[in-house]
GROMACS .gro file of C-alpha atoms in nm:
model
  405
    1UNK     CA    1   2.295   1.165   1.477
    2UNK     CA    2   2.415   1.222   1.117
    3UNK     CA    3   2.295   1.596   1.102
    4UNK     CA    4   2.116   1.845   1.333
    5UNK     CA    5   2.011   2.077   1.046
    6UNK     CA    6   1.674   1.999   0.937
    7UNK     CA    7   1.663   1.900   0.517
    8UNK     CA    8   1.356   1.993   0.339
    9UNK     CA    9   1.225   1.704   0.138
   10UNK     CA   10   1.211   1.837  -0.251
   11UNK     CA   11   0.896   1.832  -0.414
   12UNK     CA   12   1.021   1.722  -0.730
   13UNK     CA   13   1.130   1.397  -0.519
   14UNK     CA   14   0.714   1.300  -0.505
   15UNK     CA   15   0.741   1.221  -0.858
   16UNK     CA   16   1.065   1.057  -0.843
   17UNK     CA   17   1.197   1.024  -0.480
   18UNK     CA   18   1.474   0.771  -0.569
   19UNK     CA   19   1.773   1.078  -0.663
   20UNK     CA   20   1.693   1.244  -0.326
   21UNK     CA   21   1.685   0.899  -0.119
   22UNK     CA   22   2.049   0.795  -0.239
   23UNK     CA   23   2.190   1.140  -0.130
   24UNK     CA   24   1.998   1.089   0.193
   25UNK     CA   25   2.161   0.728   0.284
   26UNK     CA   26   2.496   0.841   0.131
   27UNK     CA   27   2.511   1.123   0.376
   28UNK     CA   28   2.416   0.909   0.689
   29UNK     CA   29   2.200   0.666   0.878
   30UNK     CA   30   1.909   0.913   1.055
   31UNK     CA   31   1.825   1.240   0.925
   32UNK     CA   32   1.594   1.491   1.031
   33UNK     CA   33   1.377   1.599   0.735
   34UNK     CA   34   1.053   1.852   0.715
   35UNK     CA   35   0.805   1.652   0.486
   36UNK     CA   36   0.542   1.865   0.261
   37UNK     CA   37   0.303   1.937   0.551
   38UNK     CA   38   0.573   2.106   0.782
   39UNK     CA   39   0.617   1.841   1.044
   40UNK     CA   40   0.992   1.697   1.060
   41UNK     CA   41   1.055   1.387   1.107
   42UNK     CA   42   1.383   1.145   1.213
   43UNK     CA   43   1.424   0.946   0.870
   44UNK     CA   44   1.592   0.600   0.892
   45UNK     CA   45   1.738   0.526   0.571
   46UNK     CA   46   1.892   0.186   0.529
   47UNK     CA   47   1.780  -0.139   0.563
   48UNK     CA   48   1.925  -0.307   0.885
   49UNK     CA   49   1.829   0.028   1.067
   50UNK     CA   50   1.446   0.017   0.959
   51UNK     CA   51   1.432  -0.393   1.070
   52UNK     CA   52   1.597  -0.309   1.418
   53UNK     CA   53   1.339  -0.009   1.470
   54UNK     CA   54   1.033  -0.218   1.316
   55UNK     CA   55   1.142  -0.497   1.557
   56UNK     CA   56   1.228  -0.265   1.836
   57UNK     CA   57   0.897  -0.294   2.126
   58UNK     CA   58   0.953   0.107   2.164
   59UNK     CA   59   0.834   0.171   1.793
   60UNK     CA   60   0.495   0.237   1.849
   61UNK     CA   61   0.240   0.343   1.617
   62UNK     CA   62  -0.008   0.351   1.894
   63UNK     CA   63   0.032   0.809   1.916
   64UNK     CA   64  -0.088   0.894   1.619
   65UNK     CA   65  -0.466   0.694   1.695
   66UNK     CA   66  -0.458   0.878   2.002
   67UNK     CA   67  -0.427   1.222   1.828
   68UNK     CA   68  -0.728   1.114   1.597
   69UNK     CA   69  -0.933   0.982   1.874
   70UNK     CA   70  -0.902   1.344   2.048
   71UNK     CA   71  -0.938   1.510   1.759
   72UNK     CA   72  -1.160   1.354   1.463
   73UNK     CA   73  -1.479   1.300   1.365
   74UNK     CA   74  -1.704   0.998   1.429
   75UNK     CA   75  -1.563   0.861   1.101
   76UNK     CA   76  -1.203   0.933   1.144
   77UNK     CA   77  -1.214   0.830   1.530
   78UNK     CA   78  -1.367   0.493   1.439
   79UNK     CA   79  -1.079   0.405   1.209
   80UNK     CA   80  -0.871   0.493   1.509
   81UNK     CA   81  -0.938   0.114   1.605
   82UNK     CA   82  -0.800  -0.041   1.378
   83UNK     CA   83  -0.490  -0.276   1.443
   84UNK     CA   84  -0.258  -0.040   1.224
   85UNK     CA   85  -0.253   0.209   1.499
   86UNK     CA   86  -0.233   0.046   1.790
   87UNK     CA   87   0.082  -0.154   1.990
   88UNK     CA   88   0.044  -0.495   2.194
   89UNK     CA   89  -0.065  -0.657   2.360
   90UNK     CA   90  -0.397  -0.448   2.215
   91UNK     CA   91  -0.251  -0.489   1.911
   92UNK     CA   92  -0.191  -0.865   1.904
   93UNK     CA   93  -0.525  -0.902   2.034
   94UNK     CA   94  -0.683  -0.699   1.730
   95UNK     CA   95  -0.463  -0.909   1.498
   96UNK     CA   96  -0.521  -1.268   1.630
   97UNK     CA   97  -0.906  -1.187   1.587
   98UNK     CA   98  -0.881  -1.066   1.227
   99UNK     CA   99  -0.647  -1.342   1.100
  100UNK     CA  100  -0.848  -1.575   1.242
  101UNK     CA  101  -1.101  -1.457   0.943
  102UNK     CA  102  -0.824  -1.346   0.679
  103UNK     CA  103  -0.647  -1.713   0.677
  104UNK     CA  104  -0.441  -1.784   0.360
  105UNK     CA  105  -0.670  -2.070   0.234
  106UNK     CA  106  -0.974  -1.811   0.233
  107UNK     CA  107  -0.763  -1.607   0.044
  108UNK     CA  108  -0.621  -1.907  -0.211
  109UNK     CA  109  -0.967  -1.948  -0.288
  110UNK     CA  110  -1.072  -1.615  -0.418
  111UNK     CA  111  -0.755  -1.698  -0.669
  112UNK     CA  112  -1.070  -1.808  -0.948
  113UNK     CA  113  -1.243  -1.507  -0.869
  114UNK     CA  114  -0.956  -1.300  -0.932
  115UNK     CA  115  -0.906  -1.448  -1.295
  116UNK     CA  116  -1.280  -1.428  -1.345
  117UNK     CA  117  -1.289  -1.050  -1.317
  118UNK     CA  118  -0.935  -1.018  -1.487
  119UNK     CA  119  -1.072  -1.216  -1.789
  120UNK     CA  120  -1.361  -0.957  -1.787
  121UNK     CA  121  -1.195  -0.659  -1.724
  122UNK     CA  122  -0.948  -0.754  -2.061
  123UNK     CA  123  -1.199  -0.879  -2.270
  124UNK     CA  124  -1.358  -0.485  -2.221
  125UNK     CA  125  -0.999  -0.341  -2.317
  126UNK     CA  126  -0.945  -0.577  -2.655
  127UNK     CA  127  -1.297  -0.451  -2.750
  128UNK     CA  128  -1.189  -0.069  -2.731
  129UNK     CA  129  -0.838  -0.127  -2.893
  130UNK     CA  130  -0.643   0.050  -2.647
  131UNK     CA  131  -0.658   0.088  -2.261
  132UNK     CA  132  -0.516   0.244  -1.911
  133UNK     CA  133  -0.393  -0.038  -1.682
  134UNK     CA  134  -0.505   0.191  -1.408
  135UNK     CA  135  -0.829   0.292  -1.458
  136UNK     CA  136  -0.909  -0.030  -1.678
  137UNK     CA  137  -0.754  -0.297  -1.467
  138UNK     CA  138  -0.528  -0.279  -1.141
  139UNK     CA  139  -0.818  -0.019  -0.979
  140UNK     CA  140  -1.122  -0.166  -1.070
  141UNK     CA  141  -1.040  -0.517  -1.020
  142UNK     CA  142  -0.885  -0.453  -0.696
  143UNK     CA  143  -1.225  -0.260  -0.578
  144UNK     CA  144  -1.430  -0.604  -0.763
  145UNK     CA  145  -1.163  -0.801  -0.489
  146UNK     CA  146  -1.253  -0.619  -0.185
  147UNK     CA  147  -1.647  -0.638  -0.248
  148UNK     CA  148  -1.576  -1.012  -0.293
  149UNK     CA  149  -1.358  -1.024   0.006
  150UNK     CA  150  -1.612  -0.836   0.207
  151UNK     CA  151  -1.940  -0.978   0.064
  152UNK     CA  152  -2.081  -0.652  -0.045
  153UNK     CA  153  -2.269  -0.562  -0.327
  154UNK     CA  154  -2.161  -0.511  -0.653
  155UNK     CA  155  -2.457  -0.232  -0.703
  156UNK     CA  156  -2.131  -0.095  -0.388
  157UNK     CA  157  -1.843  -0.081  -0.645
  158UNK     CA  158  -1.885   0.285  -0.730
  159UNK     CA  159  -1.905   0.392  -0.348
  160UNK     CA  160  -1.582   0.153  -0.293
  161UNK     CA  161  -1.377   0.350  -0.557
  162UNK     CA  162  -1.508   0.696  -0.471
  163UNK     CA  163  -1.373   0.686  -0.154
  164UNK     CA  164  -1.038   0.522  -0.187
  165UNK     CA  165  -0.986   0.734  -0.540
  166UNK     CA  166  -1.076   1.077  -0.288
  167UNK     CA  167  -0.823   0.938  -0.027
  168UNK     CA  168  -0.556   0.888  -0.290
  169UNK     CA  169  -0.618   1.171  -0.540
  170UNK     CA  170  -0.657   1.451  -0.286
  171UNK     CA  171  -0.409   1.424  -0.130
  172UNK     CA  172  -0.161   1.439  -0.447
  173UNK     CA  173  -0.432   1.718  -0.571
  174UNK     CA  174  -0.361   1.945  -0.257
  175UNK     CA  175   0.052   1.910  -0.242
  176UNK     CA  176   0.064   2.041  -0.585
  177UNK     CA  177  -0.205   2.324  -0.493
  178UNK     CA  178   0.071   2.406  -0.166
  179UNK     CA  179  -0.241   2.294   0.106
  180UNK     CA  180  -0.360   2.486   0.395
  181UNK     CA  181  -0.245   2.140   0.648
  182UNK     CA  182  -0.578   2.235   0.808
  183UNK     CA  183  -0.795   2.226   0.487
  184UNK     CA  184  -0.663   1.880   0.384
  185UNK     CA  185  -0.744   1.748   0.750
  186UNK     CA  186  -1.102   1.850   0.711
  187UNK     CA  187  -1.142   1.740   0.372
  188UNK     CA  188  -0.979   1.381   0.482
  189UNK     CA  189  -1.207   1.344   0.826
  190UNK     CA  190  -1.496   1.396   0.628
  191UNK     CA  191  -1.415   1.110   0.394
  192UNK     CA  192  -1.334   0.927   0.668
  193UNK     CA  193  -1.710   0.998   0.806
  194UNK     CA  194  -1.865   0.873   0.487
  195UNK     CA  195  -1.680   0.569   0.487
  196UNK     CA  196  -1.720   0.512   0.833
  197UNK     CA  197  -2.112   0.537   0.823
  198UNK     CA  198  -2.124   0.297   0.483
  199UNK     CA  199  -1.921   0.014   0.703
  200UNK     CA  200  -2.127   0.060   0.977
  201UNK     CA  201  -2.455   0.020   0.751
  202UNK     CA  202  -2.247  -0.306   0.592
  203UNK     CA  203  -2.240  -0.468   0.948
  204UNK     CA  204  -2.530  -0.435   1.022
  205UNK     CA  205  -2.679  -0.581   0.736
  206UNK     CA  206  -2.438  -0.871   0.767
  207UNK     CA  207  -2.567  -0.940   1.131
  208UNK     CA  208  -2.922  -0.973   1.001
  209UNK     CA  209  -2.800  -1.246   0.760
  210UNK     CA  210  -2.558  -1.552   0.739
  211UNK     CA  211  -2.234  -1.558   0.519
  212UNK     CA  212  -1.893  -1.713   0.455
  213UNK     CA  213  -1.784  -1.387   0.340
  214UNK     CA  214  -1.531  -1.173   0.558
  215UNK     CA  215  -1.737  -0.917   0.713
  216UNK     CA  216  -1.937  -1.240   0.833
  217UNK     CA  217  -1.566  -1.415   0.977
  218UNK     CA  218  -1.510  -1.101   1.154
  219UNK     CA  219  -1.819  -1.055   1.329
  220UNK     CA  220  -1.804  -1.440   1.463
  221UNK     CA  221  -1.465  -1.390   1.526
  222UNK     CA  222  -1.372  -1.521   1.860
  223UNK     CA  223  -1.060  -1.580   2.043
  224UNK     CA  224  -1.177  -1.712   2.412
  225UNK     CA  225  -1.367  -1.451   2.527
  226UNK     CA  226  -1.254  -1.199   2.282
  227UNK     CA  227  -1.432  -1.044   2.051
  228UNK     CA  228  -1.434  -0.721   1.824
  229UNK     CA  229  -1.598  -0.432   1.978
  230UNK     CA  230  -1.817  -0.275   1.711
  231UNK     CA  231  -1.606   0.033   1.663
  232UNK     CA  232  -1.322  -0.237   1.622
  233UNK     CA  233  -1.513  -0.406   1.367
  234UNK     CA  234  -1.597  -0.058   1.199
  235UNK     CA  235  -1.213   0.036   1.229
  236UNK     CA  236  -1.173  -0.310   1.050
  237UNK     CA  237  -1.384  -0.303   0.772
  238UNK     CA  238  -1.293   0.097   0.699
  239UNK     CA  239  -0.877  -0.023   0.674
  240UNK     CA  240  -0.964  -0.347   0.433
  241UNK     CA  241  -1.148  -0.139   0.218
  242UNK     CA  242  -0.891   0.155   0.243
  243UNK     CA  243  -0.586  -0.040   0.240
  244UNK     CA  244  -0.666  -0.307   0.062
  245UNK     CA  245  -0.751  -0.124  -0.238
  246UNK     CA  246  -0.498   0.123  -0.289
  247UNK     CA  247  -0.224  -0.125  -0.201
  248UNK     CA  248  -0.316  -0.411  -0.474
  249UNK     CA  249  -0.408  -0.144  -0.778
  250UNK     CA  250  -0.047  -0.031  -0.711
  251UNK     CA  251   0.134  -0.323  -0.745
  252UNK     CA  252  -0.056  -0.445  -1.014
  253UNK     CA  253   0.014  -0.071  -1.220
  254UNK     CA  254   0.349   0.010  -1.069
  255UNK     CA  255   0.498  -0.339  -1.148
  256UNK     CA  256   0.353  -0.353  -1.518
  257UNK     CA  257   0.517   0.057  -1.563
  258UNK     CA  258   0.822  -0.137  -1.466
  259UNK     CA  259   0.780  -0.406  -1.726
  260UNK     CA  260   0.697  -0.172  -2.022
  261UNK     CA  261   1.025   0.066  -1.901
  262UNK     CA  262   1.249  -0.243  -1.923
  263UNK     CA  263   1.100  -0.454  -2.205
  264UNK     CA  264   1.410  -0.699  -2.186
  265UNK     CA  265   1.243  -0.796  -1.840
  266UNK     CA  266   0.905  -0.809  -2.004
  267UNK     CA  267   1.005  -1.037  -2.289
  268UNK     CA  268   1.167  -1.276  -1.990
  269UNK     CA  269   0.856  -1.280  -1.822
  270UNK     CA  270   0.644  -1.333  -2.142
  271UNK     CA  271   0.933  -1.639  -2.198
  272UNK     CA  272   0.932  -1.775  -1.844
  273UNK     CA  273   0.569  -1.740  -1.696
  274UNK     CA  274   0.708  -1.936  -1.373
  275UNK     CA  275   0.904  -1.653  -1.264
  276UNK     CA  276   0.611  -1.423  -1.195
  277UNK     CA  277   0.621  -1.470  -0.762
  278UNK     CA  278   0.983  -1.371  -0.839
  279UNK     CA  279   0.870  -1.084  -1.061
  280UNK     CA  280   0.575  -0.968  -0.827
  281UNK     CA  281   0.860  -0.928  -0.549
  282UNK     CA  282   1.076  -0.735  -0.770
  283UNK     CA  283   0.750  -0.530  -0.848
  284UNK     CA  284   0.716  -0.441  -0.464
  285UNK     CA  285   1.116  -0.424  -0.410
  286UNK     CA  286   1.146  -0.155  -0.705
  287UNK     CA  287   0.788   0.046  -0.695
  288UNK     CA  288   0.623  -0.075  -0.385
  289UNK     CA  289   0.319   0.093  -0.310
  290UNK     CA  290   0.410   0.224   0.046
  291UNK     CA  291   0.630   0.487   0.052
  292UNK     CA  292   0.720   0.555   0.436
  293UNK     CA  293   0.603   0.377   0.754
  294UNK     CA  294   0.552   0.615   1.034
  295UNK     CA  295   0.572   0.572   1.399
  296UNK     CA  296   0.726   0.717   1.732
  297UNK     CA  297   0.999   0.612   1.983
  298UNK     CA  298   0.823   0.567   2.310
  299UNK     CA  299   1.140   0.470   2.416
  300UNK     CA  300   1.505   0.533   2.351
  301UNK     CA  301   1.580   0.273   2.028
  302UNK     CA  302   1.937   0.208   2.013
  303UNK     CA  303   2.063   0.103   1.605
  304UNK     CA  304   2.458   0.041   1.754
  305UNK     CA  305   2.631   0.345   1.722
  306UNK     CA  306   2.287   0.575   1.643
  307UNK     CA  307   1.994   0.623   1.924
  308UNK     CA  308   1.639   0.783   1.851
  309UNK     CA  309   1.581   0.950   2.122
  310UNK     CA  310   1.198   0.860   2.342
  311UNK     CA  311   0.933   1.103   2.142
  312UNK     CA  312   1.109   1.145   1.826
  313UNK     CA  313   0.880   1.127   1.495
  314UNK     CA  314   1.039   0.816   1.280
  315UNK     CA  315   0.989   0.789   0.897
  316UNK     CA  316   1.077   0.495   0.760
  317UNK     CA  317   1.116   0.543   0.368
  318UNK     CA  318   1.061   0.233   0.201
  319UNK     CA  319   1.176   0.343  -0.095
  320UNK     CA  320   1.511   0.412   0.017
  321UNK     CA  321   1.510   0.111   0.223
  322UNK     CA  322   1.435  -0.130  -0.074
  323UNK     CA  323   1.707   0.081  -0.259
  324UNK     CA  324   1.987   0.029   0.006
  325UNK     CA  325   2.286  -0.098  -0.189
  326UNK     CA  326   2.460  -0.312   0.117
  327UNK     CA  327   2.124  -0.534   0.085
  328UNK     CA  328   2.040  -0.477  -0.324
  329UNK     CA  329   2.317  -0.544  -0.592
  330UNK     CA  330   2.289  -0.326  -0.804
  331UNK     CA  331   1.957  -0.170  -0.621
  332UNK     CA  332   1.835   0.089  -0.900
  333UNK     CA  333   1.837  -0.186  -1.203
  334UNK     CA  334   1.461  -0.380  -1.200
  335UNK     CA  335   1.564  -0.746  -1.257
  336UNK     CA  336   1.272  -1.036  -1.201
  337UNK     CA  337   1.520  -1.267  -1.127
  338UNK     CA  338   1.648  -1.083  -0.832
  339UNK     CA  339   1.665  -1.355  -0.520
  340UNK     CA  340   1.676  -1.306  -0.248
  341UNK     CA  341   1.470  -1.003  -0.238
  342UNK     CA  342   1.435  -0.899   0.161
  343UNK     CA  343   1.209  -0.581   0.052
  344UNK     CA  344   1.040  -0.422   0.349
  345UNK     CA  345   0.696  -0.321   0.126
  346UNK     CA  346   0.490  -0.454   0.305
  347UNK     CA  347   0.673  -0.385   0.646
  348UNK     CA  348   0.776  -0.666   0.883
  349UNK     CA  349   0.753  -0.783   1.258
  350UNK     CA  350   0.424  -0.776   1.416
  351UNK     CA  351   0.277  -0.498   1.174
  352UNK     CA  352   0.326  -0.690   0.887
  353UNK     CA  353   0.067  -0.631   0.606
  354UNK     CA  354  -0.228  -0.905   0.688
  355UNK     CA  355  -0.340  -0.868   0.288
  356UNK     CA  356  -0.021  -0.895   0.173
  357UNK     CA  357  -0.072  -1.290   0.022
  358UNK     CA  358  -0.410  -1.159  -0.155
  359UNK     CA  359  -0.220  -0.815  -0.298
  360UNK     CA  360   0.056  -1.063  -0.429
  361UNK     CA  361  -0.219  -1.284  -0.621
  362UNK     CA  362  -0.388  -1.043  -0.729
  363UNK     CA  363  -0.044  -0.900  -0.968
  364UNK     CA  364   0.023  -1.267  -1.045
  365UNK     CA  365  -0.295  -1.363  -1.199
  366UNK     CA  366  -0.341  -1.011  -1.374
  367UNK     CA  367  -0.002  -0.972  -1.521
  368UNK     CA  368   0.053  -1.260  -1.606
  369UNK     CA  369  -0.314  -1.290  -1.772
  370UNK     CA  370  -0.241  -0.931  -1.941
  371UNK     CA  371   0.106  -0.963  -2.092
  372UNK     CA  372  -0.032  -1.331  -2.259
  373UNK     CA  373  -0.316  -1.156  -2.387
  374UNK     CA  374  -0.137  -0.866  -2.553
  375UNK     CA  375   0.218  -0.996  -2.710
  376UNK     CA  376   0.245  -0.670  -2.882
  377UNK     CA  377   0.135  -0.451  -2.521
  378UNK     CA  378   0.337  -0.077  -2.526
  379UNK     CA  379   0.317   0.225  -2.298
  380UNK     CA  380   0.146   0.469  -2.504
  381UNK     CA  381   0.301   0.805  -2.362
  382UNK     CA  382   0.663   0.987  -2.451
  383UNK     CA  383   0.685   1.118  -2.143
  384UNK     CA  384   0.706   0.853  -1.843
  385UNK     CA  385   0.778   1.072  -1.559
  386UNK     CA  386   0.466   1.269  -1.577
  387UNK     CA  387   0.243   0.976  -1.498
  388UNK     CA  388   0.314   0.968  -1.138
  389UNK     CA  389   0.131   1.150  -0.868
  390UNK     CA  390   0.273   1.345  -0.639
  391UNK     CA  391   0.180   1.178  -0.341
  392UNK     CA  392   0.391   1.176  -0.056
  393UNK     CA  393   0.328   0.863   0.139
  394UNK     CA  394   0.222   0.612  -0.146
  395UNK     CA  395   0.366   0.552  -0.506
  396UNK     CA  396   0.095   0.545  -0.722
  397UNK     CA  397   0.015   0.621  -1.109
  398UNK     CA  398  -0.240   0.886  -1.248
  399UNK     CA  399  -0.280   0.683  -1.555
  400UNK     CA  400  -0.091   0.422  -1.735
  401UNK     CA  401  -0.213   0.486  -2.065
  402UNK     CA  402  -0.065   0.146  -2.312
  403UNK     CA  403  -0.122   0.018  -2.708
  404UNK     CA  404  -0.214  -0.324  -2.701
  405UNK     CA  405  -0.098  -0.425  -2.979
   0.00000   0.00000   0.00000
């Protein structure tokens, strides 16, 4: 173990954890940190060590369901279910259903849709003269996406970004207030219920009708004679619209903050339009969205020379990961040429991110679409630092306030 003394993670490292990740890998491979809500954790810092725990069968992310189904609500203990939490063979069960609805040629056709609402969503930002890329493109297209996606209504937009802009504000909201750990549970089970009893209304709506949309795919989803349990198809339906929202707003915003901060790579970009997959990997690589992947040794997990002992709480921080200089040249400088780019954003192994092909498309077509708009697009704030939330497990923007030009 590199230490026994438990390190206090900073809270000036929400805003910027980078500083206090280096120290952390220059210091050792596995360190036991307390994380703003008191727990500590068994941190895995560098890059080889998260892929042999995230491909090691005793990482299992199967405790931390069981905890909720004990203790939540009917909301919170319905999104228990879903695939996220659970370890095979329930888990590869759970998965084989849902991507046999979430195939990569469903998603390659909502590519039109996604520069139909992009065109839309810019044409409203030339007409005011100067915009947030947050709150005026990477969040509500991603919430137009989902409701696409899902089949739901568009009269449903406002109910879709309420409840993923509670999940994601409050909790950066209650670090800064110092939280009562007990108050921010409550508050977050009963968003969880509210969300819970919307997808649950969706579904059954969507049984009463026919559909090629994804809600429908799920609910004929078969695999011999498998199928999703309703609460499974709840669970579902509650982690698309959770997940899949957050996660594409902030690679759309966090990847065009990078591009205004280094406008050498912008101008490249703007120069070489066929390096954007390229640039949407850097994008993920330098300001992924994720910010630590949690689990639990159920068994011993040996990393050659380190072991995690069976029980231990493991954080894997992305962010240092994708930082780890024996994998990255050069690992704090954003370069869009970077190849290859082995990032762990959106994790690996059998919990690999199921949405990650429609959160990549999504940045290509809106970056690409926004940056050829806007030749003379500028972030329109002196003081870069203070636009991120303090958020512990995601990286995400309060506002990305620009000049177009």
């Amino acid at each position: 173990m590199s230490q026994t003394t438990a390190i206090t993670f900073p809270l000036a490292a929400l805003a910027d954890p980078y500083p206090f990740y280096r120290e952390l890998r220059q210091a050792g491979r596995l360190h036991h940190v307390v994380i703003p809500y008191g727990r500590a954790a068994l941190f895995v810092t560098g890059h080889a060590d998260a892929c042999t725990v995230l491909n090691d069968p005793g990482f299992s992310k199967a405790h931390k369901q069981s905890e909720k189904r004990a203790g939540g609500g009917d909301g919170e203990s319905a999104f228990a279910d879903n695939m996220v939490g659970t370890d095979p063979p329930e888990h590869t069960r759970l998965r084989r259903l849902a991507q046999a609805a979430f195939t990569r040629r469903k998603m390659e056709n909502l590519r039109s849709r996604i520069a139909f609402h992009t065109g839309n969503l810019l044409d409203a930002m030339e007409r005011a003269g100067r915009a947030d890329i947050m709150a005026d493109l990477a969040l509500p297209l991603s919430t137009r996406m989902i409701s696409d996606l899902l089949g739901l209504s568009p009269a449903d937009d406002g109910i879709l970004h309420d409840h993923a802009a509670a999940l994601r504000l409050d909790h950066a909201v209650m670090l800064e207030e110092r939280p009562d750990p007990a108050a921010m549970v409550a508050r977050f089970r009963r968003e969880q219920t509210v969300l819970g009893d919307y997808s649950r209304r969706v579904i059954a709506e969507k049984r009463e009708t026919s559909g090629d949309d994804l809600v429908h795919d799920l609910i004929a989803a078969r695999d011999g004679d498998n199928r999703l349990s309703e609460r499974e198809l709840v669970a579902t339906v509650m982690l698309l619209i959770t997940a899949g929202y957050i996660t594409s707003a902030n690679v759309i915003a966090n990847g065009m903050h990078a591009l205004l901060a280094n406008p050498g790579q912008l101008d490249l970009l703007r120069r070489r339009p066929d390096l954007i997959q390229s640039a949407v990997e850097e994008f993920l690589r330098y300001e992924g969205s994720i910010s630590v992947v949690e689990g639990h040794a159920a068994t011993d997990i040996d990393l050659g020379g380190e072991v995690i002992p069976a029980g231990s709480l493991i954080f894997l921080p992305i962010h240092s990961v994708n930082r780890d200089p024996a994998v990255f040249h050069d690992p704090d400088r954003f370069d869009i040429t970077r190849f290859p780019n082995p990032h762990l954003a959106f994790s690996r192994g059998v919990h690999y991110c199921l949405g990650a092909h429609l959160a990549r498309m999504e940045a290509e077509v809106s970056v690409l679409a926004l940056i050829e708009r806007f030749p003379g697009l500028a972030l329109d704030h002196d003081r870069p630092a203070e636009l991120w939330m303090h958020h512990f497990f995601i990286r995400t923007l309060k506002t990305l306030p620009v000049r177009l030009g």
